[in-house]
XYZ file of C-alpha atoms in Angstrom:
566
model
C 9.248 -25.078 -19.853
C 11.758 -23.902 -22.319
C 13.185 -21.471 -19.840
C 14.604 -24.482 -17.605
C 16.545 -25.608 -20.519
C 18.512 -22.169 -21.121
C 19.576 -22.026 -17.378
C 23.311 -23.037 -16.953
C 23.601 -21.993 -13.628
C 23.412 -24.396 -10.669
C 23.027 -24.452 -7.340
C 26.223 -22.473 -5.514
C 28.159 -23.876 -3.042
C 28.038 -22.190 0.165
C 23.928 -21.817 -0.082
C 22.012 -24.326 2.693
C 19.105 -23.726 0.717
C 17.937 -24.854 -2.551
C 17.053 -22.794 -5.410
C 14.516 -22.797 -7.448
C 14.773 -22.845 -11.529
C 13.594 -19.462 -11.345
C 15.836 -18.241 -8.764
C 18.750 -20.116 -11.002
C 17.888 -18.154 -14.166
C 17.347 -14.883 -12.426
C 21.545 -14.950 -11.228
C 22.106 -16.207 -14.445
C 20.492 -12.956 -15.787
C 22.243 -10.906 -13.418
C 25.280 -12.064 -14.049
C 25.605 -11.764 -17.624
C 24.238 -8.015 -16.808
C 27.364 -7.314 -14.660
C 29.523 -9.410 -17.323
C 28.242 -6.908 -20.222
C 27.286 -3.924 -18.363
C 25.416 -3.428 -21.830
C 22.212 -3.936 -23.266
C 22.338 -4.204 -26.840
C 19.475 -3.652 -29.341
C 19.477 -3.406 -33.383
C 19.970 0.569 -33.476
C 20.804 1.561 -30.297
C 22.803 0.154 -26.493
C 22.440 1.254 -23.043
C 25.825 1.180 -21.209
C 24.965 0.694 -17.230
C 26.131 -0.354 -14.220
C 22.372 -0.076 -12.713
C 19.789 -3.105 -12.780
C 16.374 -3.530 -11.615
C 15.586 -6.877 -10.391
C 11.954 -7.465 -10.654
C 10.959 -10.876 -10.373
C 6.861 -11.004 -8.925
C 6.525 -10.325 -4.788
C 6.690 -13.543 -2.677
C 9.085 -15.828 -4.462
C 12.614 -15.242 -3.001
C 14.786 -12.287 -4.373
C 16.712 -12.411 -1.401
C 18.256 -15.883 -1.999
C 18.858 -15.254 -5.982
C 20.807 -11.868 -4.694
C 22.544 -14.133 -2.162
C 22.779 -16.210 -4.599
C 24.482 -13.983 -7.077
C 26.855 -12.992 -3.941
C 28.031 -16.677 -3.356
C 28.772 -17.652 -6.926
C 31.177 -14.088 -6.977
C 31.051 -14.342 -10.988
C 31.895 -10.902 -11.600
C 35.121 -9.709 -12.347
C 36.729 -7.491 -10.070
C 40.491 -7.089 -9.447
C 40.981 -5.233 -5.941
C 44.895 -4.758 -7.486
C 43.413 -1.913 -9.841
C 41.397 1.263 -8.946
C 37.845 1.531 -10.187
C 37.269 4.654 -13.040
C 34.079 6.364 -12.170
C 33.648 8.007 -15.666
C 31.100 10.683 -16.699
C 31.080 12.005 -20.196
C 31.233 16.260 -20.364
C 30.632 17.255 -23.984
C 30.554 15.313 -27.041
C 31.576 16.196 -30.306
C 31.488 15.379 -34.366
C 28.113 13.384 -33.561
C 29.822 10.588 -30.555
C 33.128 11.117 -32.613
C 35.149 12.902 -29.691
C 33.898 12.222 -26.042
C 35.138 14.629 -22.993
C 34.812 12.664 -20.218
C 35.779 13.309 -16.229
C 37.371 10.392 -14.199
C 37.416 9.386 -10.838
C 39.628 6.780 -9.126
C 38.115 4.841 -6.450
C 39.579 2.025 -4.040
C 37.810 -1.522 -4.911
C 36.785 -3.331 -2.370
C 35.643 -7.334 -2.189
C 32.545 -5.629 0.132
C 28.881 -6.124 -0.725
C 26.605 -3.409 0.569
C 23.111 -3.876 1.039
C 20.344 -1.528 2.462
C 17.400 -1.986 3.587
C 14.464 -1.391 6.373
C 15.331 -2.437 9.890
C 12.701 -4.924 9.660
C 13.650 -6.466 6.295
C 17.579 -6.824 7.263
C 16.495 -8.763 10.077
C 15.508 -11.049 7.313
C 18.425 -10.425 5.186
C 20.847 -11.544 8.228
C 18.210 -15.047 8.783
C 18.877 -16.093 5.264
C 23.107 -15.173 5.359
C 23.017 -17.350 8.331
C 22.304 -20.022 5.989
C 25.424 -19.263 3.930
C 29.281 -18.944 3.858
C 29.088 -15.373 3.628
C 30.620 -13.525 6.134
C 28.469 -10.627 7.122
C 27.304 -8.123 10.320
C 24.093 -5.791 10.870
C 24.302 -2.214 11.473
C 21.691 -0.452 12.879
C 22.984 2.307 14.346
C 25.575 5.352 13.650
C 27.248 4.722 16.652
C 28.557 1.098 15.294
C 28.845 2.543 11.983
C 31.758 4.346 12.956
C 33.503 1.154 13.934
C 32.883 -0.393 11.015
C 35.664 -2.125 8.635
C 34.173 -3.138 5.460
C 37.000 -5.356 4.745
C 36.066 -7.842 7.440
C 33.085 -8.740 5.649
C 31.403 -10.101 2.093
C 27.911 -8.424 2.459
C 27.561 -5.806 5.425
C 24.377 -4.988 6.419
C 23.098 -1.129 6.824
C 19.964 0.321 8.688
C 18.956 3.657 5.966
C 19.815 6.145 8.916
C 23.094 4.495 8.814
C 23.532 4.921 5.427
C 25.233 8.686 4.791
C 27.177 8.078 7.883
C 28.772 5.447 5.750
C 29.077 6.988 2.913
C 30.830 9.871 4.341
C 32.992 7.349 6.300
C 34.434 5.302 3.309
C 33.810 8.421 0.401
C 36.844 6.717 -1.882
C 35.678 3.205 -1.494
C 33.653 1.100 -4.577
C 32.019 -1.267 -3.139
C 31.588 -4.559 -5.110
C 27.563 -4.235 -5.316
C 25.026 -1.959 -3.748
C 21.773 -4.068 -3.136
C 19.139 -1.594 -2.333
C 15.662 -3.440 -1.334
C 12.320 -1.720 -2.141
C 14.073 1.605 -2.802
C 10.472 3.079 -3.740
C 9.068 2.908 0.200
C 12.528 2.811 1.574
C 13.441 6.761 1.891
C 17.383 7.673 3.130
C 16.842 11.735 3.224
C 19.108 13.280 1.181
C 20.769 10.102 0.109
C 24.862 10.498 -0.707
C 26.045 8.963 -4.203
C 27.859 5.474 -3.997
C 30.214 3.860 -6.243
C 30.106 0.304 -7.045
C 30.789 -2.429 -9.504
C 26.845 -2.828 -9.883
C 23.782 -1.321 -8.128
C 20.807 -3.757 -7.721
C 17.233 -2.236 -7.023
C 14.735 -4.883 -5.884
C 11.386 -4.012 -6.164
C 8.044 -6.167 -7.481
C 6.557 -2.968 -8.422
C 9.293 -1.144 -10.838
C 6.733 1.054 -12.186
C 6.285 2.779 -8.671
C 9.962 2.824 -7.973
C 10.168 4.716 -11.065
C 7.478 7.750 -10.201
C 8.012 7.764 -6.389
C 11.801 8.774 -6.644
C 11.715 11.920 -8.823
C 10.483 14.057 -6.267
C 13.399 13.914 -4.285
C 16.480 15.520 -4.648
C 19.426 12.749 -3.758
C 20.878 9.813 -5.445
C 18.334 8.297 -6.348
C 16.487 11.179 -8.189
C 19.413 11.540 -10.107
C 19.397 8.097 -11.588
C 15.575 8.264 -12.219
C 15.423 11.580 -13.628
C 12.281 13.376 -15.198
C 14.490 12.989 -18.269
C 14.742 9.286 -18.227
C 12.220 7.740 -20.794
C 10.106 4.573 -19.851
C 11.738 2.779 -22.838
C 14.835 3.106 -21.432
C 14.101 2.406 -18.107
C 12.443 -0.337 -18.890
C 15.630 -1.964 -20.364
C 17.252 -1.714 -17.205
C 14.550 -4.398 -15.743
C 16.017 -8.193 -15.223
C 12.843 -10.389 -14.716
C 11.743 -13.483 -15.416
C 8.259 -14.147 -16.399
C 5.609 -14.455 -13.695
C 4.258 -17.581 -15.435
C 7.743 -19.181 -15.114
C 8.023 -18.309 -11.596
C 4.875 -19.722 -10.478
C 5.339 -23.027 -12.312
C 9.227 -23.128 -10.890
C 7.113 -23.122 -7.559
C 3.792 -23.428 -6.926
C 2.314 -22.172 -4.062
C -0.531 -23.420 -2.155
C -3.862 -21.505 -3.328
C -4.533 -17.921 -3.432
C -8.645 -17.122 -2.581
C -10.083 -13.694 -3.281
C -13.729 -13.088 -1.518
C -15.255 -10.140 -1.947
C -17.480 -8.957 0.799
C -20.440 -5.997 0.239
C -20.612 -4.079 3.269
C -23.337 -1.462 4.300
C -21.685 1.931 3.306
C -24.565 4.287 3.315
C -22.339 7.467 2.613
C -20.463 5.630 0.024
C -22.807 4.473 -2.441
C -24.433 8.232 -1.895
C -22.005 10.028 -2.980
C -19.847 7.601 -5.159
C -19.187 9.270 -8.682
C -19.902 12.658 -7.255
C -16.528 13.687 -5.520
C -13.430 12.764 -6.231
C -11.472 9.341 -6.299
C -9.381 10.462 -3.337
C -11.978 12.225 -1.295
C -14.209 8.618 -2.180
C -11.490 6.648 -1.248
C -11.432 8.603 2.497
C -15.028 7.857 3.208
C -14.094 3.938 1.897
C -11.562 3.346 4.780
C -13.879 5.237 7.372
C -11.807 8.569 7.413
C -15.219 10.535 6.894
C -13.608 13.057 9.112
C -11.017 13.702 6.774
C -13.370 13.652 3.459
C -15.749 16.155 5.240
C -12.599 18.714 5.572
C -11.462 18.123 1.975
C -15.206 19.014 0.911
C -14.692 22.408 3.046
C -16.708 21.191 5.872
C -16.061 20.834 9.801
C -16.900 18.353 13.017
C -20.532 19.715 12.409
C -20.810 19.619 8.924
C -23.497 17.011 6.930
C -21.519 15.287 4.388
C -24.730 15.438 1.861
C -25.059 19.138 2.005
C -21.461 19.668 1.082
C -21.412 17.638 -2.074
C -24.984 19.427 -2.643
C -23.546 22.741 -2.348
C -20.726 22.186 -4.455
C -23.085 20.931 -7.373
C -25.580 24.103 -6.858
C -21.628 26.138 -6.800
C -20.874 24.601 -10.000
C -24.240 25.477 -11.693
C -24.117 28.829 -10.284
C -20.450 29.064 -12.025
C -21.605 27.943 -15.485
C -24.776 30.573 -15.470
C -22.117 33.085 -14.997
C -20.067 31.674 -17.802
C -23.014 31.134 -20.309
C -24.057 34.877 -19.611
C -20.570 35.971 -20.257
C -19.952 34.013 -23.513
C -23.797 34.536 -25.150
C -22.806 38.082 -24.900
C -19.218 37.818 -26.649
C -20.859 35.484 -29.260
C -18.644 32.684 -28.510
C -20.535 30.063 -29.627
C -17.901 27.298 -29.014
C -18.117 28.115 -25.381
C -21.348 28.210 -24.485
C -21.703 25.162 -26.372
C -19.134 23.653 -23.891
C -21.071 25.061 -21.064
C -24.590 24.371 -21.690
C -23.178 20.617 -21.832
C -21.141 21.130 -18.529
C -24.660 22.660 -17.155
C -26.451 19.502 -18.225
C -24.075 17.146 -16.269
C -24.216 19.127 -13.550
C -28.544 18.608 -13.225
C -27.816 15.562 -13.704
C -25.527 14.681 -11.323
C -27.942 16.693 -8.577
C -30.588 14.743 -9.558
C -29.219 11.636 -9.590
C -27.643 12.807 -6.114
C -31.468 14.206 -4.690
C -32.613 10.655 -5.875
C -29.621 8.683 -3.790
C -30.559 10.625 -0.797
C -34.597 10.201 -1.077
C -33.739 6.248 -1.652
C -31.094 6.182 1.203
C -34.181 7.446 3.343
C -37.138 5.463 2.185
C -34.632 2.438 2.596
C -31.809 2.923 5.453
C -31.730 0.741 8.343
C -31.196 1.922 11.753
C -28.520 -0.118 13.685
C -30.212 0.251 16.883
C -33.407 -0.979 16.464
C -32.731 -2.347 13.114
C -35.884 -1.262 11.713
C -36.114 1.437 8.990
C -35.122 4.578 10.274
C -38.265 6.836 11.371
C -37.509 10.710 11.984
C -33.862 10.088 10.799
C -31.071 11.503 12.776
C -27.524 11.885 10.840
C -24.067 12.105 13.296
C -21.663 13.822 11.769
C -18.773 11.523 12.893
C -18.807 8.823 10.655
C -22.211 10.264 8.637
C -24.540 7.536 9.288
C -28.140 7.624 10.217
C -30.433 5.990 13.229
C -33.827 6.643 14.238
C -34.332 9.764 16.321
C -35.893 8.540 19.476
C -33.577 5.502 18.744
C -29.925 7.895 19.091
C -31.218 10.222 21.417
C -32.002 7.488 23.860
C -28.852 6.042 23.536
C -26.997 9.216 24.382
C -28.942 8.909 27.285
C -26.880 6.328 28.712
C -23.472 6.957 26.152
C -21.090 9.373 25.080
C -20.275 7.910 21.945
C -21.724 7.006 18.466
C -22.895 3.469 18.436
C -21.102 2.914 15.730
C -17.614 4.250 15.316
C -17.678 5.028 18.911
C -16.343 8.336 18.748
C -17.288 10.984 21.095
C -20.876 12.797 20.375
C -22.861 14.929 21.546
C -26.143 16.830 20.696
C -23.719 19.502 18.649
C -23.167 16.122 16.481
C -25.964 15.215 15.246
C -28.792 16.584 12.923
C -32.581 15.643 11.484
C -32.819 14.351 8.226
C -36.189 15.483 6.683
C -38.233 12.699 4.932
C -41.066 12.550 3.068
C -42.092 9.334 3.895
C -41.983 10.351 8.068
C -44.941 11.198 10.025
C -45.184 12.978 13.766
C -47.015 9.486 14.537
C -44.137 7.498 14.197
C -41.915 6.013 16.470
C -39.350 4.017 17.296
C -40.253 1.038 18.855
C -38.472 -0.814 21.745
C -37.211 -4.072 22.283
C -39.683 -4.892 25.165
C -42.598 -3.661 22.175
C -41.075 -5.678 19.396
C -40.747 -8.695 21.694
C -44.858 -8.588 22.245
C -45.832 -7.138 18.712
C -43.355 -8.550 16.056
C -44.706 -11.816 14.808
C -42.680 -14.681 13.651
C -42.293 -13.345 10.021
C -41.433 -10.144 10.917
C -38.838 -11.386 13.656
C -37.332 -13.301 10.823
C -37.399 -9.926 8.415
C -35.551 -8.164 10.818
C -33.129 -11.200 11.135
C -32.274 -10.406 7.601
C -31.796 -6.953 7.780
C -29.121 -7.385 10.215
C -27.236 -9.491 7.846
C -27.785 -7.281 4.923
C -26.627 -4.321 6.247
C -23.084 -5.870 8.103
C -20.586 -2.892 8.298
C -17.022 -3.329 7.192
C -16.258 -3.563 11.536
C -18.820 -6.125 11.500
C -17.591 -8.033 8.912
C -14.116 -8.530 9.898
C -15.257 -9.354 13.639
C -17.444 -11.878 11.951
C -14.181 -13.530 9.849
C -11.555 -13.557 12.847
C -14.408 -15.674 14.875
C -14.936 -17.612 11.912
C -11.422 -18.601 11.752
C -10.686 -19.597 15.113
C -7.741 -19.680 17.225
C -5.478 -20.419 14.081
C -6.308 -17.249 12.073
C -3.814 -14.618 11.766
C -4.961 -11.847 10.000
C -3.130 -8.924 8.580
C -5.951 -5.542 7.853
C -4.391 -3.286 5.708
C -5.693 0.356 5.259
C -4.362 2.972 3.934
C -5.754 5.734 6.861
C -5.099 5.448 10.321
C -9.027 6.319 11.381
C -10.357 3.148 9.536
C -8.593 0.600 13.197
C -9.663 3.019 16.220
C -13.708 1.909 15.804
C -12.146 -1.359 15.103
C -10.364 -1.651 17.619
C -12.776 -0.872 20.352
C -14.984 -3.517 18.915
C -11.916 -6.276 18.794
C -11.535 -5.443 22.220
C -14.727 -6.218 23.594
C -14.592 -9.548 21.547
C -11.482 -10.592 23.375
C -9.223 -10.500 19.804
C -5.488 -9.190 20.337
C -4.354 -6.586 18.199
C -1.720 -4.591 17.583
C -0.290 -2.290 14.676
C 3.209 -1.745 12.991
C 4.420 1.247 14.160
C 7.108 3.421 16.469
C 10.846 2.529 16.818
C 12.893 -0.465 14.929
C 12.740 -2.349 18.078
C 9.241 -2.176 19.111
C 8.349 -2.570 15.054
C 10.535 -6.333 15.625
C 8.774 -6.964 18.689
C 5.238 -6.356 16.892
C 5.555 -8.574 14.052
C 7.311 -11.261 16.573
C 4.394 -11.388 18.766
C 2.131 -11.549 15.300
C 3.968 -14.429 13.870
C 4.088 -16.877 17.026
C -0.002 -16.336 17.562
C -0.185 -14.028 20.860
C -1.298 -11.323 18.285
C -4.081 -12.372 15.994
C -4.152 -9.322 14.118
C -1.713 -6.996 12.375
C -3.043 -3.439 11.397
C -0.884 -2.047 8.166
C -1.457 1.492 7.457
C 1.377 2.111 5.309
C 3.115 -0.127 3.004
C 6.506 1.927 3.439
C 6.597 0.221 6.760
C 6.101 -3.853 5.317
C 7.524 -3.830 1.577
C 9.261 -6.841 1.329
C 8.408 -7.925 4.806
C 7.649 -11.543 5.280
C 4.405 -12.270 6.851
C 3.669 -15.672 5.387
C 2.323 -17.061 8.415
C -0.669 -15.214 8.229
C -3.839 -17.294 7.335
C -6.047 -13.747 5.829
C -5.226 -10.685 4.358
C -8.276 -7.790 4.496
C -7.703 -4.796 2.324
C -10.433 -2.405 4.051
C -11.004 -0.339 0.726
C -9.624 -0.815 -2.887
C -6.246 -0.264 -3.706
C -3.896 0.399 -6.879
C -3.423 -2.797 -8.393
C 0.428 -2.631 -7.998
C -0.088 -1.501 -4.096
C -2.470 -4.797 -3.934
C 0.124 -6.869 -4.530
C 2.561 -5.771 -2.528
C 0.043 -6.035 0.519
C -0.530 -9.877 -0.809
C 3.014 -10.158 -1.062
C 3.928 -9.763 2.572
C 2.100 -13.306 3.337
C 1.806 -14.877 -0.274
C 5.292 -15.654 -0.577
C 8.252 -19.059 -1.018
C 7.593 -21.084 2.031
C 4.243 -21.104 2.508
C 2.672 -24.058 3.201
C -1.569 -23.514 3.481
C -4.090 -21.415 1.206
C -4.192 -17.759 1.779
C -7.221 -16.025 2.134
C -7.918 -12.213 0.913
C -11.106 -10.384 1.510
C -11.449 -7.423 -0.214
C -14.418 -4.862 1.715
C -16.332 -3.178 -1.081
């Protein structure tokens, strides 16, 4: 590894903990960044006193920031005041420069900001060091604050303009902001300080996720900042370099296919984020984005917006045949085409999701099918209504129903002879083959609920498992069905303390699973004692890995295990 051989940096004194080569060359980066405070290439430079430290999620750049901290490398005399300069107007081509300066007071102070959650781990790993430092959490101790006390203080991002407005002539040494892209302060105030450090595995979505504020942020990351020269503000080391500096136990990705009727009907016929809803079980919500309500049959919305859209280019074709705009009904006809197509395609979906659906009552193919509206799946008729007989809820999701909820589903392939048999019938008629047919059918068509259940028994009383979606409807079926299994649950959410005590109970084992519905709430969390991850519908790649990230990290010991539900 040629990279081990440029690092000159060693391990600081003051750090309990060892460093890895990686984590060496990354401060050694750094510093040379806050040295320069340039970036020099053959036709053009980039003065800044802004860096982006980017090094892959899960391998420590905490300790290479504390790191950076301990070693104290960069220059900064506290007997002179620090110019904040910006430049006015230029002139004669960069010959005469206007520019505005402000004097600030230097202080020796490190400020870092971060989620409640994540300081908590910030203030583990200073414990480990010489660096004098203190949490603040709240306004209230904010106020009684004296920077000078410290070498890295600690603030919660509600705490943050208190601050700011507190000490407004102060320049602090360095501002270490981690996972500024999930982290929001509203309104953010400026701050001046020898260097600002973003941390973030994910630059590109730090980039796009803070222009459409208006604060401090916004106004380094402008819509007038080009990618080439943001990209130049990156310090990273490469993710081949990291993992060989430490190698973590293995990473397994399984890939489970679950029965998603409604999916794989309408799949390429709405849109990604409408498909995406049904994916993680918020059929509710993809129903209302197709126009629909509580009552409304999923299929007959996407088949009335493809009839809409044929109806729409008749119009069109009649307009343009008569203006002679050949160009234009050229472009229609073709749009016309896609659109038969597509309904088509979609008529032969349904007919096959028919002829072939399973009902999960009786687990026999569905005879007379009957469609609830609440999460769009199908049983046998005499099969549901018997069951709301004796319930009030669908057997699936197990949200509330009633007869307002459901609808008939006309096949060709049913007959007014059929039925749905019972168990007591099956247990007298079925013969052994056919008890062994059925046996199948039950394991072919495993919902995503089923599925998980299925992988938390599997595992034992060791598993931990972290579910990430990114919908809040995809855990309430679930967790009625982890509930009558006897599997603790619970999910990251409400106030800073009750978020601490979640994760606490998750990490010593009296939680087995931890629901994520947001990854503003986890980035840069550390979850590595989790034994799976479950992503309950695809992801962006760069969201993927920060899910990953919160339990594939430094420190872990065992192989982690991600299912991905498809």
């Amino acid at each position: 590894m040629n990279e081990i051989q440029d690092i000159h940096v060693v391990q600081p004194r003051g750090m309990e903990k060892t460093l890895f080569p990686h984590q060496l060359l990354a401060i050694q980066k750094m510093e040379e960044r806050e040295k320069e405070k340039t970036v020099s290439y053959t036709h053009y430079a980039i003065e800044s006193c802004v860096g982006i430290y980017a090094d892959i999620t899960g391998f420590g750049k905490t300790l290479s920031i504390l790191g950076l901290m301990t070693r104290d490398s960069m220059e900064w005399n506290l007997e002179q005041d620090h110019i904040h300069s910006s430049i006015l107007c230029v002139y004669g081509h960069g010959s005469i420069l206007k520019k505005s300066l402000l004097f600030f007071k230097r202080i020796p102070t490190n400020l870092v900001v971060a989620s409640t959650i994540i300081l908590r781990q910030w203030e583990e790993e200073l414990n480990h060091t010489t660096l004098r430092h203190s949490l603040f959490t709240s306004k209230r101790k904010v106020t009684n604050l004296d920077p000078l006390e410290y070498d890295v203080v600690l603030v919660a991002p509600q705490c943050f303009n208190t601050l700011m407005e507190r000490f407004p002539n102060y320049a602090w040494k360095r501002f270490i902001f981690d996972e500024p892209s999930t982290t929001k302060i509203p309104g953010m105030r400026p701050i001046i300080a020898g260097y600002i450090w973003l941390l973030t595995a994910t630059p590109d979505m730090l980039l796009y996720t803070t222009r459409n504020s208006s604060n401090f942020m916004s106004s380094i990351f402008s819509t007038y900042m080009d990618y080439t020269l943001y990209k130049n503000l990156i310090v990273k080391n490469e993710d081949s370099f990291v993992k060989q500096s430490y190698s973590l136990p293995p990473l397994y990705h399984k890939y489970h296919t679950c029965y998603q009727p409604v999916y794989n009907a309408v799949q390429n016929m709405i849109s990604d984020n409408i498909l995406a809803m049904i994916s993680a079980g918020n059929v509710e919500g993809a129903v209302k984005s197709l126009g629909g309500n509580s009552t409304s049959n999923i299929y007959d919305l996407v088949r009335f917006e493809k009839v809409e859209g044929l109806e729409e280019c008749e119009r069109k074709l009649l307009r343009f045949e008569r203006l002679g705009d050949e160009e234009r009904v050229k472009r229609w006809k073709s749009r016309k085409d896609n659109l038969l197509r597509e309904l088509e395609e979609f008529n032969h979906r349904i007919a096959l999701l028919l002829s072939e659906n399973t009902c999960h009552i009786c687990f026999e193919k569905n005879v007379q099918p009957i469609l609830v509206t609440c999460c769009q799946n199908m049983f046998c008729g005499s099969c549901i209504l018997q069951w709301l007989q004796n319930h009030n809820s669908c057997p699936l999701c197990r949200k509330s129903i009633t007869t307002e909820n459901i609808f008939y589903i006309q096949s060709p392939s049913s007959s007014p002879s059929s039925s749905c048999r019972t168990d007591k019938e099956e247990a007298e008629n079925d013969t052994e083959t056919r008890k062994m047919e059925k046996e199948k059918r039950c394991r072919k068509f495993q919902t995503k609920m089923n599925v998980i259940v299925d992988l938390i028994l599997d595992r034992g009383k060791e598993g931990k498992f972290i579910i990430f979606s990114s919908y809040d409807e995809s855990f309430e079926p679930l967790c009625y069905l982890l509930h009558d299994h006897g599997i603790h649950y619970t999910q990251l959410q409400g106030r800073n303390e009750s978020r601490s005590k979640q994760i606490i109970d998750f990490k010593r084992g009296e939680m087995t699973v931890l629901f994520l519905t947001s990854i503003h709430d986890s980035a840069g969390m550390n979850l590595q004692e989790s034994t799976d991850v479950i992503l309950y519908h695809p992801t962006s790649e760069d969201l993927e890995t920060q899910i990953i990230g919160r339990a594939y990290r430094v420190g872990r010991n065992t192989p982690l295990h991600v299912h991905h539900l498809v």
